[in-house]
PDB file of N, CA and C in Angstrom:
ATOM      1  N   MET A 350      82.563 119.142 120.170  1.00 80.00           N
ATOM      2  CA  MET A 350      81.748 118.285 119.345  1.00 80.00           C
ATOM      3  C   MET A 350      82.086 118.486 117.857  1.00 80.00           C
ATOM      4  N   LYS A 351      82.230 119.735 117.457  1.00 73.00           N
ATOM      5  CA  LYS A 351      82.536 120.046 116.065  1.00 73.00           C
ATOM      6  C   LYS A 351      83.908 119.492 115.670  1.00 73.00           C
ATOM      7  N   GLN A 352      84.872 119.591 116.594  1.00 79.00           N
ATOM      8  CA  GLN A 352      86.218 119.093 116.313  1.00 79.00           C
ATOM      9  C   GLN A 352      86.209 117.576 116.136  1.00 79.00           C
ATOM     10  N   LYS A 353      85.416 116.875 116.940  1.00 67.00           N
ATOM     11  CA  LYS A 353      85.336 115.418 116.829  1.00 67.00           C
ATOM     12  C   LYS A 353      84.733 115.016 115.488  1.00 67.00           C
ATOM     13  N   LEU A 354      83.730 115.743 115.049  1.00 58.00           N
ATOM     14  CA  LEU A 354      83.105 115.450 113.768  1.00 58.00           C
ATOM     15  C   LEU A 354      84.085 115.679 112.615  1.00 58.00           C
ATOM     16  N   VAL A 355      84.822 116.768 112.666  1.00 61.00           N
ATOM     17  CA  VAL A 355      85.819 117.059 111.637  1.00 61.00           C
ATOM     18  C   VAL A 355      86.903 115.986 111.637  1.00 61.00           C
ATOM     19  N   LEU A 356      87.347 115.574 112.807  1.00 63.00           N
ATOM     20  CA  LEU A 356      88.366 114.532 112.916  1.00 63.00           C
ATOM     21  C   LEU A 356      87.850 113.209 112.353  1.00 63.00           C
ATOM     22  N   LEU A 357      86.621 112.860 112.669  1.00 60.00           N
ATOM     23  CA  LEU A 357      86.034 111.623 112.172  1.00 60.00           C
ATOM     24  C   LEU A 357      85.921 111.639 110.648  1.00 60.00           C
ATOM     25  N   LEU A 358      85.407 112.715 110.096  1.00 61.00           N
ATOM     26  CA  LEU A 358      85.268 112.816 108.644  1.00 61.00           C
ATOM     27  C   LEU A 358      86.621 112.817 107.937  1.00 61.00           C
ATOM     28  N   SER A 359      87.597 113.473 108.528  1.00 64.00           N
ATOM     29  CA  SER A 359      88.946 113.486 107.954  1.00 64.00           C
ATOM     30  C   SER A 359      89.545 112.088 107.953  1.00 64.00           C
ATOM     31  N   SER A 360      89.333 111.356 109.029  1.00 63.00           N
ATOM     32  CA  SER A 360      89.846 109.986 109.132  1.00 63.00           C
ATOM     33  C   SER A 360      89.217 109.086 108.080  1.00 63.00           C
ATOM     34  N   ILE A 361      87.910 109.209 107.898  1.00 66.00           N
ATOM     35  CA  ILE A 361      87.221 108.390 106.901  1.00 66.00           C
ATOM     36  C   ILE A 361      87.746 108.703 105.505  1.00 66.00           C
ATOM     37  N   LEU A 362      87.922 109.964 105.199  1.00 60.00           N
ATOM     38  CA  LEU A 362      88.445 110.365 103.896  1.00 60.00           C
ATOM     39  C   LEU A 362      89.860 109.841 103.687  1.00 60.00           C
ATOM     40  N   PHE A 363      90.696 109.967 104.699  1.00 55.00           N
ATOM     41  CA  PHE A 363      92.085 109.521 104.630  1.00 55.00           C
ATOM     42  C   PHE A 363      92.158 108.021 104.373  1.00 55.00           C
ATOM     43  N   VAL A 364      91.403 107.239 105.124  1.00 51.00           N
ATOM     44  CA  VAL A 364      91.394 105.786 104.959  1.00 51.00           C
ATOM     45  C   VAL A 364      90.838 105.421 103.584  1.00 51.00           C
ATOM     46  N   GLY A 365      89.808 106.119 103.149  1.00 52.00           N
ATOM     47  CA  GLY A 365      89.218 105.845 101.844  1.00 52.00           C
ATOM     48  C   GLY A 365      90.185 106.059 100.698  1.00 52.00           C
ATOM     49  N   LEU A 366      91.007 107.061 100.788  1.00 51.00           N
ATOM     50  CA  LEU A 366      91.984 107.326  99.734  1.00 51.00           C
ATOM     51  C   LEU A 366      92.993 106.199  99.617  1.00 51.00           C
ATOM     52  N   PHE A 367      93.480 105.704 100.745  1.00 52.00           N
ATOM     53  CA  PHE A 367      94.455 104.627 100.714  1.00 52.00           C
ATOM     54  C   PHE A 367      93.825 103.295 100.367  1.00 52.00           C
ATOM     55  N   ALA A 368      92.611 103.056 100.793  1.00 48.00           N
ATOM     56  CA  ALA A 368      91.925 101.811 100.457  1.00 48.00           C
ATOM     57  C   ALA A 368      91.707 101.726  98.955  1.00 48.00           C
ATOM     58  N   ASN A 369      91.409 102.835  98.328  1.00 48.00           N
ATOM     59  CA  ASN A 369      91.193 102.856  96.889  1.00 48.00           C
ATOM     60  C   ASN A 369      92.467 102.498  96.133  1.00 48.00           C
ATOM     61  N   ASN A 370      93.617 102.843  96.656  1.00 49.00           N
ATOM     62  CA  ASN A 370      94.880 102.547  95.992  1.00 49.00           C
ATOM     63  C   ASN A 370      95.405 101.157  96.293  1.00 49.00           C
ATOM     64  N   SER A 371      94.904 100.503  97.341  1.00 48.00           N
ATOM     65  CA  SER A 371      95.456  99.232  97.764  1.00 48.00           C
ATOM     66  C   SER A 371      94.655  98.031  97.309  1.00 48.00           C
ATOM     67  N   PHE A 372      93.350  98.133  97.284  1.00 53.00           N
ATOM     68  CA  PHE A 372      92.503  96.990  97.009  1.00 53.00           C
ATOM     69  C   PHE A 372      91.848  97.137  95.649  1.00 53.00           C
ATOM     70  N   GLY A 373      91.811  96.050  94.913  1.00 57.00           N
ATOM     71  CA  GLY A 373      91.139  96.065  93.622  1.00 57.00           C
ATOM     72  C   GLY A 373      91.801  96.973  92.607  1.00 57.00           C
ATOM     73  N   GLN A 374      93.122  97.010  92.621  1.00 62.00           N
ATOM     74  CA  GLN A 374      93.823  97.922  91.722  1.00 62.00           C
ATOM     75  C   GLN A 374      93.547  97.629  90.258  1.00 62.00           C
ATOM     76  N   ASP A 375      93.362  96.364  89.907  1.00 64.00           N
ATOM     77  CA  ASP A 375      93.152  96.048  88.503  1.00 64.00           C
ATOM     78  C   ASP A 375      91.790  96.506  87.995  1.00 64.00           C
ATOM     79  N   ASP A 376      90.872  96.865  88.896  1.00 86.00           N
ATOM     80  CA  ASP A 376      89.559  97.365  88.503  1.00 86.00           C
ATOM     81  C   ASP A 376      89.524  98.887  88.389  1.00 86.00           C
ATOM     82  N   GLN A 377      90.605  99.552  88.724  1.00 94.00           N
ATOM     83  CA  GLN A 377      90.635 101.011  88.659  1.00 94.00           C
ATOM     84  C   GLN A 377      90.614 101.475  87.207  1.00 94.00           C
ATOM     85  N   THR A 378      90.052 102.648  87.003  1.00 96.00           N
ATOM     86  CA  THR A 378      90.029 103.240  85.669  1.00 96.00           C
ATOM     87  C   THR A 378      91.180 104.224  85.537  1.00 96.00           C
ATOM     88  N   VAL A 379      91.937 104.071  84.482  1.00 97.00           N
ATOM     89  CA  VAL A 379      92.994 105.012  84.134  1.00 97.00           C
ATOM     90  C   VAL A 379      92.656 105.541  82.743  1.00 97.00           C
ATOM     91  N   TYR A 380      93.431 106.480  82.260  1.00 97.00           N
ATOM     92  CA  TYR A 380      93.094 107.141  80.996  1.00 97.00           C
ATOM     93  C   TYR A 380      94.295 107.161  80.070  1.00 97.00           C
ATOM     94  N   VAL A 381      94.030 106.993  78.791  1.00 96.00           N
ATOM     95  CA  VAL A 381      95.073 107.043  77.770  1.00 96.00           C
ATOM     96  C   VAL A 381      94.666 108.084  76.729  1.00 96.00           C
ATOM     97  N   THR A 382      95.630 108.507  75.934  1.00 94.00           N
ATOM     98  CA  THR A 382      95.343 109.441  74.844  1.00 94.00           C
ATOM     99  C   THR A 382      95.356 108.675  73.522  1.00 94.00           C
ATOM    100  N   ARG A 383      94.856 109.299  72.484  1.00 92.00           N
ATOM    101  CA  ARG A 383      94.797 108.641  71.177  1.00 92.00           C
ATOM    102  C   ARG A 383      96.186 108.308  70.635  1.00 92.00           C
ATOM    103  N   THR A 384      97.158 109.158  70.904  1.00 92.00           N
ATOM    104  CA  THR A 384      98.473 108.983  70.288  1.00 92.00           C
ATOM    105  C   THR A 384      99.582 108.646  71.274  1.00 92.00           C
ATOM    106  N   GLY A 385      99.309 108.644  72.561  1.00 91.00           N
ATOM    107  CA  GLY A 385     100.349 108.452  73.561  1.00 91.00           C
ATOM    108  C   GLY A 385     100.678 107.005  73.856  1.00 91.00           C
ATOM    109  N   ALA A 386     101.738 106.821  74.628  1.00 96.00           N
ATOM    110  CA  ALA A 386     102.190 105.492  75.016  1.00 96.00           C
ATOM    111  C   ALA A 386     102.115 105.286  76.527  1.00 96.00           C
ATOM    112  N   LYS A 387     101.492 106.219  77.235  1.00 97.00           N
ATOM    113  CA  LYS A 387     101.414 106.164  78.696  1.00 97.00           C
ATOM    114  C   LYS A 387      99.961 106.196  79.150  1.00 97.00           C
ATOM    115  N   TYR A 388      99.697 105.652  80.361  1.00 97.00           N
ATOM    116  CA  TYR A 388      98.372 105.802  80.956  1.00 97.00           C
ATOM    117  C   TYR A 388      98.461 106.776  82.121  1.00 97.00           C
ATOM    118  N   HIS A 389      97.330 107.407  82.455  1.00 97.00           N
ATOM    119  CA  HIS A 389      97.315 108.549  83.356  1.00 97.00           C
ATOM    120  C   HIS A 389      96.175 108.480  84.368  1.00 97.00           C
ATOM    121  N   ARG A 390      96.305 109.312  85.416  1.00 97.00           N
ATOM    122  CA  ARG A 390      95.192 109.578  86.326  1.00 97.00           C
ATOM    123  C   ARG A 390      94.272 110.577  85.634  1.00 97.00           C
ATOM    124  N   VAL A 391      93.026 110.633  86.072  1.00 95.00           N
ATOM    125  CA  VAL A 391      92.058 111.545  85.460  1.00 95.00           C
ATOM    126  C   VAL A 391      92.479 113.004  85.618  1.00 95.00           C
ATOM    127  N   THR A 392      93.267 113.317  86.640  1.00 96.00           N
ATOM    128  CA  THR A 392      93.675 114.695  86.920  1.00 96.00           C
ATOM    129  C   THR A 392      94.945 115.125  86.190  1.00 96.00           C
ATOM    130  N   CYS A 393      95.536 114.258  85.401  1.00 96.00           N
ATOM    131  CA  CYS A 393      96.809 114.568  84.744  1.00 96.00           C
ATOM    132  C   CYS A 393      96.648 115.665  83.692  1.00 96.00           C
ATOM    133  N   SER A 394      97.572 116.595  83.691  1.00 93.00           N
ATOM    134  CA  SER A 394      97.520 117.702  82.728  1.00 93.00           C
ATOM    135  C   SER A 394      97.838 117.252  81.302  1.00 93.00           C
ATOM    136  N   TYR A 395      98.423 116.084  81.138  1.00 91.00           N
ATOM    137  CA  TYR A 395      98.696 115.577  79.795  1.00 91.00           C
ATOM    138  C   TYR A 395      97.437 115.098  79.075  1.00 91.00           C
ATOM    139  N   LEU A 396      96.314 115.058  79.751  1.00 92.00           N
ATOM    140  CA  LEU A 396      95.068 114.585  79.148  1.00 92.00           C
ATOM    141  C   LEU A 396      94.237 115.706  78.541  1.00 92.00           C
ATOM    142  N   ARG A 397      94.817 116.817  78.229  1.00 86.00           N
ATOM    143  CA  ARG A 397      94.054 117.956  77.702  1.00 86.00           C
ATOM    144  C   ARG A 397      93.408 117.665  76.353  1.00 86.00           C
ATOM    145  N   GLN A 398      94.115 117.023  75.467  1.00 81.00           N
ATOM    146  CA  GLN A 398      93.615 116.814  74.106  1.00 81.00           C
ATOM    147  C   GLN A 398      92.593 115.681  74.018  1.00 81.00           C
ATOM    148  N   SER A 399      92.875 114.563  74.648  1.00 87.00           N
ATOM    149  CA  SER A 399      91.951 113.435  74.606  1.00 87.00           C
ATOM    150  C   SER A 399      92.139 112.594  75.857  1.00 87.00           C
ATOM    151  N   SER A 400      91.097 111.911  76.262  1.00 92.00           N
ATOM    152  CA  SER A 400      91.202 110.986  77.388  1.00 92.00           C
ATOM    153  C   SER A 400      90.238 109.833  77.159  1.00 92.00           C
ATOM    154  N   ILE A 401      90.799 108.658  77.035  1.00 95.00           N
ATOM    155  CA  ILE A 401      90.023 107.453  76.780  1.00 95.00           C
ATOM    156  C   ILE A 401      90.104 106.580  78.026  1.00 95.00           C
ATOM    157  N   PRO A 402      88.975 106.302  78.690  1.00 97.00           N
ATOM    158  CA  PRO A 402      89.013 105.484  79.905  1.00 97.00           C
ATOM    159  C   PRO A 402      89.337 104.030  79.580  1.00 97.00           C
ATOM    160  N   MET A 403      90.074 103.397  80.503  1.00 96.00           N
ATOM    161  CA  MET A 403      90.477 102.011  80.327  1.00 96.00           C
ATOM    162  C   MET A 403      90.738 101.411  81.707  1.00 96.00           C
ATOM    163  N   LYS A 404      90.469 100.141  81.873  1.00 96.00           N
ATOM    164  CA  LYS A 404      90.771  99.462  83.130  1.00 96.00           C
ATOM    165  C   LYS A 404      92.288  99.337  83.276  1.00 96.00           C
ATOM    166  N   LEU A 405      92.765  99.487  84.505  1.00 96.00           N
ATOM    167  CA  LEU A 405      94.201  99.403  84.775  1.00 96.00           C
ATOM    168  C   LEU A 405      94.775  98.076  84.302  1.00 96.00           C
ATOM    169  N   SER A 406      94.054  96.982  84.540  1.00 93.00           N
ATOM    170  CA  SER A 406      94.556  95.660  84.152  1.00 93.00           C
ATOM    171  C   SER A 406      94.782  95.546  82.645  1.00 93.00           C
ATOM    172  N   GLU A 407      94.022  96.273  81.864  1.00 95.00           N
ATOM    173  CA  GLU A 407      94.201  96.283  80.413  1.00 95.00           C
ATOM    174  C   GLU A 407      95.296  97.268  79.999  1.00 95.00           C
ATOM    175  N   ALA A 408      95.326  98.419  80.641  1.00 95.00           N
ATOM    176  CA  ALA A 408      96.282  99.469  80.273  1.00 95.00           C
ATOM    177  C   ALA A 408      97.727  99.029  80.466  1.00 95.00           C
ATOM    178  N   VAL A 409      98.013  98.265  81.523  1.00 95.00           N
ATOM    179  CA  VAL A 409      99.403  97.873  81.780  1.00 95.00           C
ATOM    180  C   VAL A 409      99.949  96.949  80.701  1.00 95.00           C
ATOM    181  N   ASN A 410      99.073  96.324  79.920  1.00 95.00           N
ATOM    182  CA  ASN A 410      99.528  95.450  78.840  1.00 95.00           C
ATOM    183  C   ASN A 410     100.007  96.219  77.616  1.00 95.00           C
ATOM    184  N   TYR A 411      99.560  97.450  77.456  1.00 95.00           N
ATOM    185  CA  TYR A 411      99.855  98.214  76.245  1.00 95.00           C
ATOM    186  C   TYR A 411     100.558  99.547  76.489  1.00 95.00           C
ATOM    187  N   TYR A 412     100.479 100.056  77.714  1.00 97.00           N
ATOM    188  CA  TYR A 412     100.993 101.390  78.026  1.00 97.00           C
ATOM    189  C   TYR A 412     101.859 101.346  79.279  1.00 97.00           C
ATOM    190  N   GLY A 413     102.718 102.335  79.423  1.00 97.00           N
ATOM    191  CA  GLY A 413     103.503 102.512  80.636  1.00 97.00           C
ATOM    192  C   GLY A 413     102.869 103.597  81.498  1.00 97.00           C
ATOM    193  N   PRO A 414     103.226 103.665  82.792  1.00 97.00           N
ATOM    194  CA  PRO A 414     102.665 104.706  83.661  1.00 97.00           C
ATOM    195  C   PRO A 414     103.279 106.074  83.363  1.00 97.00           C
ATOM    196  N   CYS A 415     102.481 107.103  83.496  1.00 97.00           N
ATOM    197  CA  CYS A 415     102.925 108.479  83.277  1.00 97.00           C
ATOM    198  C   CYS A 415     103.896 108.898  84.383  1.00 97.00           C
ATOM    199  N   SER A 416     104.957 109.580  84.012  1.00 97.00           N
ATOM    200  CA  SER A 416     105.940 110.037  85.002  1.00 97.00           C
ATOM    201  C   SER A 416     105.505 111.324  85.692  1.00 97.00           C
ATOM    202  N   ARG A 417     104.500 111.992  85.174  1.00 96.00           N
ATOM    203  CA  ARG A 417     104.029 113.234  85.785  1.00 96.00           C
ATOM    204  C   ARG A 417     102.975 112.971  86.864  1.00 96.00           C
ATOM    205  N   CYS A 418     101.946 112.181  86.559  1.00 97.00           N
ATOM    206  CA  CYS A 418     100.842 111.994  87.514  1.00 97.00           C
ATOM    207  C   CYS A 418     100.991 110.735  88.363  1.00 97.00           C
ATOM    208  N   HIS A 419     101.932 109.854  88.038  1.00 96.00           N
ATOM    209  CA  HIS A 419     102.203 108.633  88.804  1.00 96.00           C
ATOM    210  C   HIS A 419     100.937 107.824  89.074  1.00 96.00           C
ATOM    211  N   PRO A 420     100.311 107.282  88.026  1.00 96.00           N
ATOM    212  CA  PRO A 420      99.107 106.475  88.221  1.00 96.00           C
ATOM    213  C   PRO A 420      99.455 105.154  88.906  1.00 96.00           C
ATOM    214  N   PRO A 421      98.450 104.427  89.386  1.00 95.00           N
ATOM    215  CA  PRO A 421      98.729 103.156  90.060  1.00 95.00           C
ATOM    216  C   PRO A 421      99.337 102.143  89.095  1.00 95.00           C
ATOM    217  N   VAL A 422     100.072 101.199  89.652  1.00 94.00           N
ATOM    218  CA  VAL A 422     100.632 100.096  88.879  1.00 94.00           C
ATOM    219  C   VAL A 422     100.181  98.799  89.531  1.00 94.00           C
ATOM    220  N   LEU A 423     100.166  97.734  88.772  1.00 89.00           N
ATOM    221  CA  LEU A 423      99.784  96.443  89.332  1.00 89.00           C
ATOM    222  C   LEU A 423     100.974  95.826  90.040  1.00 89.00           C
ATOM    223  N   ASN A 424     100.737  95.277  91.207  1.00 82.00           N
ATOM    224  CA  ASN A 424     101.785  94.599  91.972  1.00 82.00           C
ATOM    225  C   ASN A 424     101.637  93.103  91.769  1.00 82.00           C
ATOM    226  N   ASN A 425     102.435  92.536  90.882  1.00 65.00           N
ATOM    227  CA  ASN A 425     102.346  91.094  90.612  1.00 65.00           C
ATOM    228  C   ASN A 425     103.450  90.364  91.296  1.00 65.00           C
TER     229      ASN A 425
END
């Protein structure tokens, strides 16, 4: 019973992670710095000094994706 519960919860988490990256990408929040030219994931180590939240759809117009954290990109 415990194994089935762990498997079920793991499956839900796994699907949730991929669903977040596939649907509604332009509504995702990414982060930029005051002086940088790239946008980042919230977990990126380059965001130590500053992190300004921004919608992905807006960020792609002014910034490029970070090569370290590989944030989402819009598929047009």
